[in-house]
Amino acid sequence: ESEEMYLEADSLYYAELYQESINKLNLLDPDASNNLRVLLLYGLNYTALVENQKAIDYLTRMIFIDDKCFMAYANRGLVYYLDSRYDEAVDDARKAISIHSDCSYPYLTLGKIFLVTDNKIRGCNCMRKVLRIGDDEKNNEEAISWFRDYCN
């Protein structure tokens, strides 16, 4: 039953029904609050709702449970970036890269931070790295767009 409810919450998230997804997660057994997948889904929903501090709180709980959790660092880094907390965002993106260096997501976040803070060379290098890794079409499209705007 708990797994079924999680899957419903996950489907609601992907349907962009973020508050409904949170409402479904809230019905899970309280023991599920230490489940990394549940915490990540809360974090993703709150990120989408631009409730950045709540997202950070859930993603940080993931790190307390597993301090080598790539998804927690990669996503918390993005939220820090969205919140203009660039130093913390850089730290988390780098930590995510140290855990899983062949995923483009943290490089995209790092590239954005460098470009918006006028570190063009490092930012453009990160966007090139995203394209070299090439593991995610959406990340590739975003990197191309940033590259076009900042790196020519």
CSV table of C-alpha atoms in Angstrom, one decimal:
chain,number,residue,atom,x,y,z
A,1,GLU,CA,0.0,0.0,0.0
A,2,SER,CA,2.8,2.4,0.9
A,3,GLU,CA,4.6,1.6,-2.4
A,4,GLU,CA,1.4,2.2,-4.4
A,5,MET,CA,0.9,5.6,-2.7
A,6,TYR,CA,4.5,6.6,-3.4
A,7,LEU,CA,4.0,5.7,-7.1
A,8,GLU,CA,0.8,7.7,-7.2
A,9,ALA,CA,2.7,10.7,-5.7
A,10,ASP,CA,5.5,10.2,-8.2
A,11,SER,CA,3.0,10.2,-11.1
A,12,LEU,CA,1.3,13.3,-9.8
A,13,TYR,CA,4.8,15.0,-9.7
A,14,TYR,CA,5.5,14.1,-13.3
A,15,ALA,CA,2.0,15.4,-14.2
A,16,GLU,CA,3.1,18.7,-12.7
A,17,LEU,CA,0.5,18.4,-9.9
A,18,TYR,CA,3.0,19.2,-7.2
A,19,GLN,CA,0.7,20.1,-4.3
A,20,GLU,CA,-1.4,16.9,-5.0
A,21,SER,CA,1.8,14.9,-5.0
A,22,ILE,CA,2.8,16.4,-1.6
A,23,ASN,CA,-0.7,15.7,-0.3
A,24,LYS,CA,-0.3,12.0,-1.3
A,25,LEU,CA,3.1,11.8,0.3
A,26,ASN,CA,1.7,13.2,3.5
A,27,LEU,CA,-0.6,10.2,3.7
A,28,LEU,CA,2.4,7.8,3.8
A,29,ASP,CA,3.3,6.1,7.1
A,30,PRO,CA,5.6,8.4,9.2
A,31,ASP,CA,8.4,5.8,8.9
A,32,ALA,CA,8.5,6.7,5.2
A,33,SER,CA,10.0,10.0,6.1
A,34,ASN,CA,13.4,8.4,6.3
A,35,ASN,CA,13.0,6.9,2.8
A,36,LEU,CA,15.4,8.6,0.4
A,37,ARG,CA,12.9,8.3,-2.5
A,38,VAL,CA,10.2,9.9,-0.5
A,39,LEU,CA,12.4,12.7,0.7
A,40,LEU,CA,13.6,13.3,-2.9
A,41,LEU,CA,10.1,13.5,-4.1
A,42,TYR,CA,9.2,16.1,-1.4
A,43,GLY,CA,12.3,18.1,-2.4
A,44,LEU,CA,11.4,18.0,-6.1
A,45,ASN,CA,7.8,19.0,-5.5
A,46,TYR,CA,8.8,21.9,-3.2
A,47,THR,CA,11.5,23.0,-5.8
A,48,ALA,CA,8.8,23.1,-8.5
A,49,LEU,CA,6.5,25.1,-6.2
A,50,VAL,CA,9.4,27.5,-5.5
A,51,GLU,CA,9.3,26.8,-1.8
A,52,ASN,CA,13.1,26.7,-1.8
A,53,GLN,CA,13.7,26.4,2.0
A,54,LYS,CA,11.3,23.4,2.3
A,55,ALA,CA,13.1,21.8,-0.7
A,56,ILE,CA,16.5,22.4,0.9
A,57,ASP,CA,15.3,20.9,4.2
A,58,TYR,CA,14.1,17.7,2.6
A,59,LEU,CA,17.2,17.3,0.5
A,60,THR,CA,19.4,18.0,3.5
A,61,ARG,CA,17.6,15.2,5.4
A,62,MET,CA,18.6,12.9,2.6
A,63,ILE,CA,22.2,13.9,3.2
A,64,PHE,CA,22.0,13.2,6.9
A,65,ILE,CA,20.8,9.7,6.0
A,66,ASP,CA,23.3,9.1,3.2
A,67,ASP,CA,26.1,11.6,2.9
A,68,LYS,CA,27.1,10.1,-0.5
A,69,CYS,CA,23.6,10.6,-2.0
A,70,PHE,CA,24.2,12.1,-5.5
A,71,MET,CA,20.6,13.1,-6.1
A,72,ALA,CA,20.5,15.0,-2.8
A,73,TYR,CA,23.6,17.1,-3.6
A,74,ALA,CA,22.7,17.6,-7.2
A,75,ASN,CA,19.2,18.8,-6.5
A,76,ARG,CA,20.0,20.8,-3.4
A,77,GLY,CA,22.7,22.5,-5.5
A,78,LEU,CA,20.1,23.5,-8.0
A,79,VAL,CA,17.8,24.9,-5.3
A,80,TYR,CA,20.7,26.9,-3.8
A,81,TYR,CA,21.4,28.3,-7.3
A,82,LEU,CA,17.7,29.2,-7.8
A,83,ASP,CA,17.9,30.9,-4.4
A,84,SER,CA,21.0,32.9,-5.4
A,85,ARG,CA,23.0,31.1,-2.7
A,86,TYR,CA,25.9,30.5,-5.2
A,87,ASP,CA,28.7,29.4,-2.8
A,88,GLU,CA,26.5,26.7,-1.3
A,89,ALA,CA,25.3,25.7,-4.8
A,90,VAL,CA,28.9,25.4,-6.0
A,91,ASP,CA,29.8,23.2,-3.0
A,92,ASP,CA,26.9,20.9,-3.6
A,93,ALA,CA,27.4,20.7,-7.4
A,94,ARG,CA,31.1,19.8,-6.8
A,95,LYS,CA,30.1,17.2,-4.2
A,96,ALA,CA,27.6,15.6,-6.6
A,97,ILE,CA,30.3,15.5,-9.3
A,98,SER,CA,32.8,13.9,-6.9
A,99,ILE,CA,30.2,11.1,-6.2
A,100,HIS,CA,29.0,10.6,-9.9
A,101,SER,CA,31.2,12.5,-12.4
A,102,ASP,CA,29.5,11.1,-15.5
A,103,CYS,CA,26.1,12.8,-15.0
A,104,SER,CA,25.6,16.1,-16.7
A,105,TYR,CA,23.1,17.6,-14.2
A,106,PRO,CA,25.5,19.1,-11.6
A,107,TYR,CA,27.8,20.4,-14.4
A,108,LEU,CA,24.8,22.3,-15.8
A,109,THR,CA,24.1,23.9,-12.4
A,110,LEU,CA,27.8,24.8,-12.0
A,111,GLY,CA,27.9,26.3,-15.5
A,112,LYS,CA,24.9,28.5,-14.8
A,113,ILE,CA,26.4,29.7,-11.6
A,114,PHE,CA,29.7,30.6,-13.2
A,115,LEU,CA,28.0,32.3,-16.1
A,116,VAL,CA,25.7,34.5,-13.9
A,117,THR,CA,28.7,35.4,-11.7
A,118,ASP,CA,30.8,36.5,-14.7
A,119,ASN,CA,33.1,33.6,-14.7
A,120,LYS,CA,32.6,33.0,-18.5
A,121,ILE,CA,35.5,30.6,-19.2
A,122,ARG,CA,34.6,28.2,-16.4
A,123,GLY,CA,30.9,28.5,-17.2
A,124,CYS,CA,31.4,27.8,-20.9
A,125,ASN,CA,33.7,24.8,-20.0
A,126,CYS,CA,30.9,23.4,-17.8
A,127,MET,CA,28.4,23.7,-20.6
A,128,ARG,CA,30.8,21.9,-23.0
A,129,LYS,CA,31.1,19.2,-20.4
A,130,VAL,CA,27.3,18.8,-20.3
A,131,LEU,CA,27.3,18.3,-24.0
A,132,ARG,CA,30.3,15.9,-23.9
A,133,ILE,CA,28.6,13.7,-21.3
A,134,GLY,CA,25.3,14.0,-23.4
A,135,ASP,CA,23.3,11.8,-21.0
A,136,ASP,CA,20.1,13.9,-20.9
A,137,GLU,CA,18.4,15.6,-23.8
A,138,LYS,CA,16.8,18.3,-21.7
A,139,ASN,CA,20.2,19.2,-20.1
A,140,ASN,CA,21.8,19.2,-23.6
A,141,GLU,CA,19.1,21.7,-24.9
A,142,GLU,CA,19.6,23.9,-21.8
A,143,ALA,CA,23.4,23.8,-22.2
A,144,ILE,CA,23.1,24.7,-25.9
A,145,SER,CA,20.8,27.7,-25.0
A,146,TRP,CA,23.2,29.0,-22.3
A,147,PHE,CA,26.2,28.4,-24.5
A,148,ARG,CA,24.5,30.4,-27.3
A,149,ASP,CA,23.7,33.3,-25.0
A,150,TYR,CA,27.0,33.5,-23.1
A,151,CYS,CA,29.8,31.6,-24.9
A,152,ASN,CA,30.0,32.9,-28.5
